[in-house]
CSV table of C-alpha atoms in Angstrom, one decimal:
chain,number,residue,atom,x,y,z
A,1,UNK,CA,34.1,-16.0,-6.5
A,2,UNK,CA,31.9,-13.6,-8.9
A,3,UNK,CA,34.1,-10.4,-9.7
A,4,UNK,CA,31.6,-8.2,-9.1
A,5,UNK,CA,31.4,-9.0,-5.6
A,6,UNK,CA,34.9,-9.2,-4.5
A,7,UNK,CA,34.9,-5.3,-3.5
A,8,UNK,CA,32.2,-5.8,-1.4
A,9,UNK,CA,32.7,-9.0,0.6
A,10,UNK,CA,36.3,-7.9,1.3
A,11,UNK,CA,34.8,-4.5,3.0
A,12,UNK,CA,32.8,-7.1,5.5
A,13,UNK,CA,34.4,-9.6,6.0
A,14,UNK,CA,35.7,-7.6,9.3
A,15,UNK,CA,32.4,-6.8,10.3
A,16,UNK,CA,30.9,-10.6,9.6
A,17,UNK,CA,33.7,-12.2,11.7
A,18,UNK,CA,32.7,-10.4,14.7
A,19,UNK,CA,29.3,-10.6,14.2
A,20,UNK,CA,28.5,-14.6,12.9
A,21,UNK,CA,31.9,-16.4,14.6
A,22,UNK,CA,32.4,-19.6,14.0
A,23,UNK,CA,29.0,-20.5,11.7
A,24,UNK,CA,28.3,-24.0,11.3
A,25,UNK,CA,26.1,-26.1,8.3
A,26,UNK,CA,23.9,-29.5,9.0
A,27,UNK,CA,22.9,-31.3,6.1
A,28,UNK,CA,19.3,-32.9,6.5
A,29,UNK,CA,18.5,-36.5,5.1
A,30,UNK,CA,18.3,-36.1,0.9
A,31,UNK,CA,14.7,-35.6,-0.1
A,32,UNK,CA,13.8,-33.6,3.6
A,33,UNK,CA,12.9,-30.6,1.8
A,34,UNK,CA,12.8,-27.0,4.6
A,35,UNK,CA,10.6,-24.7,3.9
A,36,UNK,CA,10.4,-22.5,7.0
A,37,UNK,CA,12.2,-21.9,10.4
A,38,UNK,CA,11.4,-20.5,14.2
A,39,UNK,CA,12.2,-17.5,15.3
A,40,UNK,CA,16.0,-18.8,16.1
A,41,UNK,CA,16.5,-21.3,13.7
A,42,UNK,CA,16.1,-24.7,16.1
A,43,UNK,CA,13.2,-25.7,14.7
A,44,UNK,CA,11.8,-26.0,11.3
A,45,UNK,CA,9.6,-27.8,9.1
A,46,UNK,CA,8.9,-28.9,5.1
A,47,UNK,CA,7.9,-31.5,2.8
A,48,UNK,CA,9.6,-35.0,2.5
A,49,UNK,CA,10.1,-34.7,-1.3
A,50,UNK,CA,12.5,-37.5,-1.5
A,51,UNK,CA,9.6,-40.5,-1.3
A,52,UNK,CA,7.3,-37.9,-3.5
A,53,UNK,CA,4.4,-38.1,-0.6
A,54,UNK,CA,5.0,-34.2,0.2
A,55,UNK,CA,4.6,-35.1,3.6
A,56,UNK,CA,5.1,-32.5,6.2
A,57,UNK,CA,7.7,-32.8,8.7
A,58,UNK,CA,9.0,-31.3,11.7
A,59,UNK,CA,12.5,-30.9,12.4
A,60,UNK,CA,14.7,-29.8,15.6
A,61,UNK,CA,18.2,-28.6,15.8
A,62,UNK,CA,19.8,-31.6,17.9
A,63,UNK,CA,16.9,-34.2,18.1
A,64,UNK,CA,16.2,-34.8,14.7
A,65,UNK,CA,13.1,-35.2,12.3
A,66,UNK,CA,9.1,-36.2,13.0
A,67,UNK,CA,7.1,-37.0,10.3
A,68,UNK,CA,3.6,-35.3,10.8
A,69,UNK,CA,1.0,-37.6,8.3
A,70,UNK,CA,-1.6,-36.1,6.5
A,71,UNK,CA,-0.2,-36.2,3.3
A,72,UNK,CA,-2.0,-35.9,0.3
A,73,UNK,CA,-0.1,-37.3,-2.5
A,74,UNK,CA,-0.4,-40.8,-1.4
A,75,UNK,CA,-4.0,-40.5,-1.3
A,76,UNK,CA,-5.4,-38.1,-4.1
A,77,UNK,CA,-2.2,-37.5,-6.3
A,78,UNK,CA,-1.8,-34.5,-6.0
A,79,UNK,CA,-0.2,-31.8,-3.5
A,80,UNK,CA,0.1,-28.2,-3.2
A,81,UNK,CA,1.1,-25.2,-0.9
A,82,UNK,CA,4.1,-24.7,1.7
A,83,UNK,CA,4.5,-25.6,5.5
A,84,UNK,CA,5.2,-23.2,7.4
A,85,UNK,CA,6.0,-22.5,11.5
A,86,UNK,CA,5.5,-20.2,14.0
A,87,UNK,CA,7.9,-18.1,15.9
A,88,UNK,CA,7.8,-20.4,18.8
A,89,UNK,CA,8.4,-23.9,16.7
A,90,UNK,CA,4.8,-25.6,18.6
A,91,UNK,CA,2.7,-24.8,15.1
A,92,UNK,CA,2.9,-25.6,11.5
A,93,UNK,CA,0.9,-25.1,8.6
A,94,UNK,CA,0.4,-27.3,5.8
A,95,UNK,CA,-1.7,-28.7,2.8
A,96,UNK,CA,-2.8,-32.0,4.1
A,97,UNK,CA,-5.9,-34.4,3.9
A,98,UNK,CA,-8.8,-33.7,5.9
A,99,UNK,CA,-11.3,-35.9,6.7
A,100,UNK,CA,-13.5,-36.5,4.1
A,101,UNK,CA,-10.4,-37.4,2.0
A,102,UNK,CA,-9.6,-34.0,0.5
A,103,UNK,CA,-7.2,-31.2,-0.1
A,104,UNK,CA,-7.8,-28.7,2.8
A,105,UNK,CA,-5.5,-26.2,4.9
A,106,UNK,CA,-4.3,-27.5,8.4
A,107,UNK,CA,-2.5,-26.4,11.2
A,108,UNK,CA,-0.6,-28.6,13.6
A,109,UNK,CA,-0.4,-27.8,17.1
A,110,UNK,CA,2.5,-29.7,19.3
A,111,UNK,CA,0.3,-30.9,21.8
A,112,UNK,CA,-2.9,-31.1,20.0
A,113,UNK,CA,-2.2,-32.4,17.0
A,114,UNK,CA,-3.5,-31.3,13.0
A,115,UNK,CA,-6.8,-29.6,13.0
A,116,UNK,CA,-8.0,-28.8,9.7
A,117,UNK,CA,-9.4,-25.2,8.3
A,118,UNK,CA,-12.0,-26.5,5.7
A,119,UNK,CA,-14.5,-28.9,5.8
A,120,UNK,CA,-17.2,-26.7,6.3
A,121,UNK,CA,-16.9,-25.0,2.7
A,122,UNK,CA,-16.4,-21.4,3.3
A,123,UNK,CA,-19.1,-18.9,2.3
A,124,UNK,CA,-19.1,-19.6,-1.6
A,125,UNK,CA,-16.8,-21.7,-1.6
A,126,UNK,CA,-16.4,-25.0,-3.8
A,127,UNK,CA,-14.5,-28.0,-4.1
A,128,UNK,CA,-12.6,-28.5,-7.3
A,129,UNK,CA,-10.2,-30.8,-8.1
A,130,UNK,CA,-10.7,-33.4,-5.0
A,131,UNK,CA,-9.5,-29.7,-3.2
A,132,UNK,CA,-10.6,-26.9,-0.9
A,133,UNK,CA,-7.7,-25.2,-1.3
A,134,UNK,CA,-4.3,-25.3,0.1
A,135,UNK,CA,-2.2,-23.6,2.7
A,136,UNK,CA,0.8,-21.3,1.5
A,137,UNK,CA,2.1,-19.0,4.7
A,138,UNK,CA,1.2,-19.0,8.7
A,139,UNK,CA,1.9,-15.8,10.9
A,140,UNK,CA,4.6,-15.7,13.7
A,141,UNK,CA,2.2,-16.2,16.1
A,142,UNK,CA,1.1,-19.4,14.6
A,143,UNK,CA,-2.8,-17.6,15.2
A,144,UNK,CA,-3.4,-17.0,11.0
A,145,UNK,CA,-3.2,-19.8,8.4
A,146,UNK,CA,-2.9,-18.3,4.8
A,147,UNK,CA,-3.3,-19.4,1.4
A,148,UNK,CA,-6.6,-19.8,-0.8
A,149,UNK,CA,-9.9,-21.7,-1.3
A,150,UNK,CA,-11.5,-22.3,-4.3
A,151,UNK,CA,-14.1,-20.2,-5.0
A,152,UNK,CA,-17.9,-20.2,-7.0
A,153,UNK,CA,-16.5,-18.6,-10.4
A,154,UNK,CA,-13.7,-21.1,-10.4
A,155,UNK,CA,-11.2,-18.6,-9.3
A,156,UNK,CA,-8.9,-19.2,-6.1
A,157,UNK,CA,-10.0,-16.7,-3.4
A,158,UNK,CA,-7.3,-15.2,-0.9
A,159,UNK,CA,-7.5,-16.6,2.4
A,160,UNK,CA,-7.0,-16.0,5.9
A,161,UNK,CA,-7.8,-18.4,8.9
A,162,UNK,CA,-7.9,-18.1,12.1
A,163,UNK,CA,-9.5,-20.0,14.8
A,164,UNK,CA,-11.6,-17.2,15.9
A,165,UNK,CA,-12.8,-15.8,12.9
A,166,UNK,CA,-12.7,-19.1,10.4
A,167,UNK,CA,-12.0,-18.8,7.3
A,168,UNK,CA,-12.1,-15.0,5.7
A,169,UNK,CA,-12.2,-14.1,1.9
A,170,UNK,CA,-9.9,-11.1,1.1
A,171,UNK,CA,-10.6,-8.5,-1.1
A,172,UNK,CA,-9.6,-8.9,-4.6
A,173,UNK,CA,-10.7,-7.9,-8.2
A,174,UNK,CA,-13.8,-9.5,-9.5
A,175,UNK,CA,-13.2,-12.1,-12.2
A,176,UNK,CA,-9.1,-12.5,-10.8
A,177,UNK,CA,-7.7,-15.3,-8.6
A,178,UNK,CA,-5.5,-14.5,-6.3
A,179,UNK,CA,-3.3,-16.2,-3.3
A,180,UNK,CA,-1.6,-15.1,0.0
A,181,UNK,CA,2.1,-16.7,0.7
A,182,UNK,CA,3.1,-15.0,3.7
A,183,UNK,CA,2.3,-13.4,6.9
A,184,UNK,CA,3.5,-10.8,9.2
A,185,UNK,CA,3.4,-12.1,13.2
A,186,UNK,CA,0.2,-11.1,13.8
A,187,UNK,CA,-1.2,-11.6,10.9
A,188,UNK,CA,-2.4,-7.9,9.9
A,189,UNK,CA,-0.3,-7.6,6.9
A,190,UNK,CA,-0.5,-10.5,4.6
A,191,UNK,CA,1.2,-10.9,0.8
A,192,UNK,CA,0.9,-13.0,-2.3
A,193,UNK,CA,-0.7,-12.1,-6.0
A,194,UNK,CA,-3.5,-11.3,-7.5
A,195,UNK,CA,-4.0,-12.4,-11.1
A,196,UNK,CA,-4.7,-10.0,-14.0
A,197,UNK,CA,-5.8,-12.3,-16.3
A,198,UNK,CA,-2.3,-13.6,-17.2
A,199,UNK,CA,0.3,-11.9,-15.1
A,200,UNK,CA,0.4,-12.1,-11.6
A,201,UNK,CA,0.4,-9.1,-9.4
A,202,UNK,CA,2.6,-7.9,-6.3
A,203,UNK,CA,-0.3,-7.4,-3.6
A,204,UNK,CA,-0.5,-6.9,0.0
A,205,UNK,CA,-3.2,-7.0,2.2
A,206,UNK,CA,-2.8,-4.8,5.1
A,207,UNK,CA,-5.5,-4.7,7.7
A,208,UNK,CA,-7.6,-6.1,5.2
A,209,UNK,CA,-6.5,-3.5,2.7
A,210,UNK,CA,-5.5,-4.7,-0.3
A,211,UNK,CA,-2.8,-2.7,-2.3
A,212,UNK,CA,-1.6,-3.7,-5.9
A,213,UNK,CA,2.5,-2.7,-5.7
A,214,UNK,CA,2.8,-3.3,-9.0
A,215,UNK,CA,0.7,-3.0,-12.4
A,216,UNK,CA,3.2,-6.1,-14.4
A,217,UNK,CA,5.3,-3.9,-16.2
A,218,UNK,CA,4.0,-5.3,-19.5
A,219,UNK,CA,3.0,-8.6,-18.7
A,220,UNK,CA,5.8,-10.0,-16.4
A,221,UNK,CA,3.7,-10.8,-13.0
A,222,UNK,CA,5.3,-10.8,-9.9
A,223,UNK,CA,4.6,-11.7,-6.2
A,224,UNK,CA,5.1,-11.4,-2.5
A,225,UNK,CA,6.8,-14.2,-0.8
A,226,UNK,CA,8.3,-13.3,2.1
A,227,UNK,CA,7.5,-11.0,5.1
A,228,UNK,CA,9.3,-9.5,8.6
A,229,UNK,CA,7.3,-9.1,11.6
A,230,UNK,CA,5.2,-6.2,11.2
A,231,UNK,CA,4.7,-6.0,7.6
A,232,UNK,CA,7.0,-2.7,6.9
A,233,UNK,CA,9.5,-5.1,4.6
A,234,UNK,CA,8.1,-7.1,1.9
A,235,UNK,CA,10.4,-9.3,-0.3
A,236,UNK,CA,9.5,-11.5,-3.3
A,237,UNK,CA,9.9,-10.2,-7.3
A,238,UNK,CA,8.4,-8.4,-9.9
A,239,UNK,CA,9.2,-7.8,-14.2
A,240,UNK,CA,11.3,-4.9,-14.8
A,241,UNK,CA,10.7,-4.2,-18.1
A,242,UNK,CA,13.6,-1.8,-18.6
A,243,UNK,CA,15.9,-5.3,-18.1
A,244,UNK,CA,13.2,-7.2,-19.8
A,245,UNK,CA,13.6,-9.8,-16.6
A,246,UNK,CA,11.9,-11.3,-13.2
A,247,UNK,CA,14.2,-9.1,-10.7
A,248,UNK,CA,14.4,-9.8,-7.0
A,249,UNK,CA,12.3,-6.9,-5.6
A,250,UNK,CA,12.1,-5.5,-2.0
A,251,UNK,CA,9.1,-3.0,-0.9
A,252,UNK,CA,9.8,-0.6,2.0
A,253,UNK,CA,6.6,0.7,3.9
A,254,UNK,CA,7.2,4.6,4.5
A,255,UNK,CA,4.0,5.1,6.6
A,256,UNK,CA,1.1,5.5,3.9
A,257,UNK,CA,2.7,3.0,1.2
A,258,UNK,CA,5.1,0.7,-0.3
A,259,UNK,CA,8.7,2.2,-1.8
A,260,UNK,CA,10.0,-0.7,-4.4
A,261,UNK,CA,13.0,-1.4,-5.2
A,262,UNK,CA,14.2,-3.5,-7.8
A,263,UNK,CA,17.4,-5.5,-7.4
A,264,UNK,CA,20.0,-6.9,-9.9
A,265,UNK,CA,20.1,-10.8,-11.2
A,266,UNK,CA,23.4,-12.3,-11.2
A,267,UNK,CA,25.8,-12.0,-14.6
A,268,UNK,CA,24.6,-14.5,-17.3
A,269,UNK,CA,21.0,-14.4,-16.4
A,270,UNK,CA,19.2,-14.3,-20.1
A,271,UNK,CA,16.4,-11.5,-20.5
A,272,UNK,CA,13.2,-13.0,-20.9
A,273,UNK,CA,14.3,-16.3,-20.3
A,274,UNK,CA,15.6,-16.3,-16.4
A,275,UNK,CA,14.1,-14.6,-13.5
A,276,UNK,CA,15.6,-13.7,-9.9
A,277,UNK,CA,13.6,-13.6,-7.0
A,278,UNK,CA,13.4,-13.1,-3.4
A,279,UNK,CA,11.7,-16.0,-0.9
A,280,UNK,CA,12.7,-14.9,2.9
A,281,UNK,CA,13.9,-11.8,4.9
A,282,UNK,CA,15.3,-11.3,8.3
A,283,UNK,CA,12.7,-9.0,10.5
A,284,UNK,CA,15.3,-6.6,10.4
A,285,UNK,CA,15.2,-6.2,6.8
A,286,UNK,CA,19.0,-6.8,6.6
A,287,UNK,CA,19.4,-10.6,5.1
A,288,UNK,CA,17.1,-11.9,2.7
A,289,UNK,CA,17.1,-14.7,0.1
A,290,UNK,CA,16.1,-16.5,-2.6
A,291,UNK,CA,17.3,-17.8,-6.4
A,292,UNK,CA,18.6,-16.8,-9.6
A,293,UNK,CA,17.2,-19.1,-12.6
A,294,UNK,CA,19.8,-18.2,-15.8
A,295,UNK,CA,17.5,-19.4,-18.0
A,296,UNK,CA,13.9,-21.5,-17.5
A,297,UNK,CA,14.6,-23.9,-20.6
A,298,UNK,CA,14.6,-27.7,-18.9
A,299,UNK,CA,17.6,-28.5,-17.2
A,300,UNK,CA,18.8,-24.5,-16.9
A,301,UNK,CA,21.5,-23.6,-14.4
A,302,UNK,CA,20.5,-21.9,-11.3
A,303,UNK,CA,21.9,-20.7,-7.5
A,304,UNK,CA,20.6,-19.4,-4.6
A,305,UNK,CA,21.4,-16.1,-3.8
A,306,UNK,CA,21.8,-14.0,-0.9
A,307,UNK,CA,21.0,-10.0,-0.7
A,308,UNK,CA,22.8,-7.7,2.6
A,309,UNK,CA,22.2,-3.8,1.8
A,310,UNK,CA,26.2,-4.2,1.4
A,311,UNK,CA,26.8,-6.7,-0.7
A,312,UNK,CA,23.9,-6.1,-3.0
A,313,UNK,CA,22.4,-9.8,-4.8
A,314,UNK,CA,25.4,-12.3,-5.0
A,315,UNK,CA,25.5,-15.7,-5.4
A,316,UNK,CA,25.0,-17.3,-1.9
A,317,UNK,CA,28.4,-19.7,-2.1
A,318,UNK,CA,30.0,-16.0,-2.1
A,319,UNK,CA,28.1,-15.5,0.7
A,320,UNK,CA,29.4,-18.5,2.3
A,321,UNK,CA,33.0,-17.7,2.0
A,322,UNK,CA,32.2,-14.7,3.6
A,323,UNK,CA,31.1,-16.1,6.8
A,324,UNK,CA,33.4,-18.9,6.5
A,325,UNK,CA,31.7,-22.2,5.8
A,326,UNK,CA,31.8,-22.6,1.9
A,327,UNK,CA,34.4,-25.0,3.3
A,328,UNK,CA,32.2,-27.1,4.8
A,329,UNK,CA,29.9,-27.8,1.6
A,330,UNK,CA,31.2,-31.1,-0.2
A,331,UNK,CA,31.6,-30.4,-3.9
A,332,UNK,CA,29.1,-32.6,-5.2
A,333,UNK,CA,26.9,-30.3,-3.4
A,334,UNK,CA,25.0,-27.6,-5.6
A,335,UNK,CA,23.4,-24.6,-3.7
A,336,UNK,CA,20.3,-24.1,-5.8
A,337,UNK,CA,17.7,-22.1,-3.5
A,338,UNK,CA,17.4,-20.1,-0.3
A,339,UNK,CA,14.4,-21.2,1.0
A,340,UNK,CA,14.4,-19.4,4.6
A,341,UNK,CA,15.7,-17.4,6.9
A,342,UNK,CA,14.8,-17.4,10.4
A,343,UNK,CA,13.4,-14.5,12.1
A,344,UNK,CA,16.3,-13.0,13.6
A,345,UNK,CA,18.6,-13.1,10.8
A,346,UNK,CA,21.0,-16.1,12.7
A,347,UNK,CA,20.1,-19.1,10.5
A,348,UNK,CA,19.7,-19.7,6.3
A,349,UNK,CA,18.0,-22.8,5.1
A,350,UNK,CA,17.7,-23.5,1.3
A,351,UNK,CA,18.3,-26.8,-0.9
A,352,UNK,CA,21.2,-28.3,-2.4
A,353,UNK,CA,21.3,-30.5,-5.3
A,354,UNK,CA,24.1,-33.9,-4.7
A,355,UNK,CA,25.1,-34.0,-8.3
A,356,UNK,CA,26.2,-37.6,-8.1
A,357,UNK,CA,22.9,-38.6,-6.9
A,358,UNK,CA,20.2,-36.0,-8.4
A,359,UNK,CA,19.1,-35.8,-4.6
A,360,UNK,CA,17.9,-32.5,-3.1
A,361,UNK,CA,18.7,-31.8,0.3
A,362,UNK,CA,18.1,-29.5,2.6
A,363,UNK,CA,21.1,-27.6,4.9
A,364,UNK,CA,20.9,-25.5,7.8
A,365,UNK,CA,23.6,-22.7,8.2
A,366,UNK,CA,23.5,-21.5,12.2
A,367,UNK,CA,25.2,-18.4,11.7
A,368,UNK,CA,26.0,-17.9,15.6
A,369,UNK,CA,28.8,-19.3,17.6
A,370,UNK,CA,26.8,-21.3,20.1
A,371,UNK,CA,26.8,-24.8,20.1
A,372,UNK,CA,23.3,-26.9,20.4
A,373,UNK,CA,23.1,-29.1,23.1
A,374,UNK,CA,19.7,-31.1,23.1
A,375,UNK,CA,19.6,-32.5,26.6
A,376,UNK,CA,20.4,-29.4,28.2
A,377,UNK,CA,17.1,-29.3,29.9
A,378,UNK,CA,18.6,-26.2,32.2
A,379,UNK,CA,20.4,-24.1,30.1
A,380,UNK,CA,23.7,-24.5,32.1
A,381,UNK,CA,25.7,-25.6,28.7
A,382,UNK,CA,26.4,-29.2,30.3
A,383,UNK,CA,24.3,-32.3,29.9
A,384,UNK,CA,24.7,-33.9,33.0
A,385,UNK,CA,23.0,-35.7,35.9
A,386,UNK,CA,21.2,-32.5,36.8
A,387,UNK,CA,19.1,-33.1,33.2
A,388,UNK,CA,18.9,-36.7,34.0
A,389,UNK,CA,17.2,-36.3,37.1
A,390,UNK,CA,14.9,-33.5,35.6
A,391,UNK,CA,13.5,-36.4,32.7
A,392,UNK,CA,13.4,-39.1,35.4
A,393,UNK,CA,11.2,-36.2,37.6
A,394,UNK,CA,8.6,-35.9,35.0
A,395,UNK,CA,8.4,-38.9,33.0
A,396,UNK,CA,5.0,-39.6,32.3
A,397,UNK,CA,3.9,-36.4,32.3
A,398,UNK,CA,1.3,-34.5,29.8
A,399,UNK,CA,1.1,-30.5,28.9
A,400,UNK,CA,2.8,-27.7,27.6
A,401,UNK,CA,6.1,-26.4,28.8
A,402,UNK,CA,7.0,-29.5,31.1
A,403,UNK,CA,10.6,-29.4,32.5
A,404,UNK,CA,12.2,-32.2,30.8
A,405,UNK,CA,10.5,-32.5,27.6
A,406,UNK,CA,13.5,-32.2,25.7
A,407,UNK,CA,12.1,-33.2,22.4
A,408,UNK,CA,8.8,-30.2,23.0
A,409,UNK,CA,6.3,-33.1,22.2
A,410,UNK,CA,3.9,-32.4,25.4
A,411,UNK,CA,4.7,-35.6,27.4
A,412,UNK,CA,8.3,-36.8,28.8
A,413,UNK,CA,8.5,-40.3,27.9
A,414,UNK,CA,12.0,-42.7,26.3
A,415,UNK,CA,12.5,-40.3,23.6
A,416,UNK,CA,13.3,-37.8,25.6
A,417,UNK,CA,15.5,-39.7,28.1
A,418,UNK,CA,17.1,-41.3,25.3
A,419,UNK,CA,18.5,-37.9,23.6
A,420,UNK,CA,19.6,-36.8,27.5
A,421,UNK,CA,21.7,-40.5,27.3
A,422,UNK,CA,23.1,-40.0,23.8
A,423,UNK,CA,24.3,-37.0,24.8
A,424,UNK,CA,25.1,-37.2,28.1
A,425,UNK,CA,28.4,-35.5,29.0
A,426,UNK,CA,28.5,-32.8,26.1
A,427,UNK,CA,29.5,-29.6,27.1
A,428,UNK,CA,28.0,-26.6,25.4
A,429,UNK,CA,28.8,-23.2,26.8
């Protein structure tokens, strides 16, 4: 355990017992990469990274992963952008191919499948690159699909999608490219970079406002990457030139603009050379997460880490020991990244590196004491005849929200009758 953090972790651990009892950790397939989770942490999606076709996936806590096609790789060689899912689990965005064999943006819908942003080109817009541009964040509401699309002066052009207004170009600087990466629940307030012509720039976009939060401090960039539900906490990084480092930065709204503060990087981080950053915060601004990169030569040392306003940035195993499952991570098993954290502040996601293997793989940390029970299609903590007879009641059945669709496909059919078997008899409560 790092030194500097022994002070504060013992002052908590009290106050994380009663709060997270009894947290539990499933490790994903190796090469299942998550990206993003619902609003409680059930449901999540990413890329599958270990077969390198970047194909987006959909997993659920207790039934397992779907594959969602569309990949690009396979097809054009190349892939970009990160899936990401609504609130509700029933929408994901993604890169994928569209149909005239391209890089576009897409959004899958449970029921209705992947429907794509671009073909038509936007309003001076352009291919480039076998591309239209790619998809990088996707509100809570599942309604807005960010990211860019490549535009006439060869510059990427900020994006926001929706089906009811298409595809809109955000303001930014003439001459710059710029990208949005994340998106508050409705979609008002909307983050990424703009591009000074070498470093990157903090920016938000709020109501269609955009706001620079940062002028580089001498070159360094920075970026927004992660965003709670209305937009008033924005996490991601920016170069502190008084450090001479990437930091993990947070920016506060305090009604007319954005307070920043700059974090600390872990001990043994080299100046100039490693960089600390921030990817995902809880709506209540109170858990975020991300990585610490010591240094960026090939093959450099790095960790995920996790920031409380107690603890300050410490290394995310720390973390773990905290809450009490560091115990349950083998010890070929590397944390390298926090990649999310769900809504309200229950789960953490990131990937591992498996040391004997080279493998990445994702985990899932449930950070509350309840227990999942896929089969349980009444929520009385028992999987039991009563579900049985709910399946058997609808099987066949097509929609949204059908009582016995344990698996939230939009029909009950031997899938879901199949996880209410293999389960049949767990108790839950």
């Amino acid at each position: 355990m790092s030194k500097h953090t022994t002070v504060a972790i013992a002052s908590l651990l009290t106050l994380v017992g009663a709060a997270h009892a009894a947290p539990t950790i499933e490790f994903l397939p190796p090469g299942f990469l998550v990206t993003d989770l619902s609003l409680d942490g059930t449901i999540g999606c990413g890329n599958v990274q270990g077969d390198g076709s970047f194909e987006t996936f959909r997993w659920q806590r207790g039934v397992g992963i779907t594959r969602l096609g569309f990949a690009t790789v396979p097809v054009l060689g190349i892939g970009a952008g990160s899936p990401d899912i609504s609130y509700d689990g029933t929408r994901i965005s993604a890169t994928i191919l569209s149909s005239n064999n391209l890089q576009t943006q897409g959004v899958w819908d449970h029921l209705a499948g992947w429907t794509e942003t671009m073909p038509p080109l936007p309003p001076n817009g352009v291919i480039r690159d076998n591309s239209y541009g790619s998809a990088w964040g996707l509100s809570g509401d599942g309604e807005t699909v960010v990211g860019f699309f490549w535009g006439t002066n060869g510059r990427s052009w900020a994006s926001a999608w929706s089906s009811t207004t298409g595809m809109v170009h955000l303001p930014q600087t003439l001459g710059r490219s710029a990208r949005v990466d994340a998106a508050s629940f409705d979609g008002s307030v909307v983050g990424g970079w703009e591009d000074a012509g070498g470093p990157r720039l903090p920016t938000v976009w709020r109501n269609g406002v955009k706001i620079i939060l940062s002028d580089g401090n001498g070159g360094g960039g920075g970026g927004v990457w992660g965003i709670n539900h209305d937009g008033s906490v924005l996490v991601g990084f920016e170069f502190d030139d008084s450090v001479i480092t990437r930091v993990p930065t947070i920016w506060t709204w305090n009604g007319a603009s954005y307070d920043m503060q700059n974090l600390a990087y872990l001990p043994g981080t080299a100046p100039s050379f490693g960089q600390s950053y921030l990817a995902t915060v809880s709506d209540d601004g109170q858990l975020a997460g991300g990585s610490n990169i010591f240094t960026q030569s090939p093959g450099g040392a790095r960790v995920g880490i996790i920031w409380t306003p107690s603890t300050g940035v410490i290394d995310a195993m720390d973390y773990f020991a905290m809450i009490g499952v560091a115990d349950q991570i083998p010890a070929n098993v590397e944390i390298r990244e926090i990649t999310t954290i769900s809504p309200d502040g229950g789960t953490i996601s990131g990937i591992a590196l498996l040391n004997d293997t080279f493998e990445f793989q994702s985990f899932v940390i449930s950070l509350n004491a309840t227990t999942p029970c896929p089969g349980d299609t009444n929520g009385d903590g028992v999987v039991n005849f009563a579900d049985l007879n709910t399946v058997l009641g609808s099987f066949g059945l097509a929609g949204d929200a059908i009582p016995g669709d344990v698996n939230d496909d939009g029909v009950v059919n031997f899938s879901d009758l199949n996880i209410v078997l293999a389960n049949f008899g767990a108790v839950c409560r």
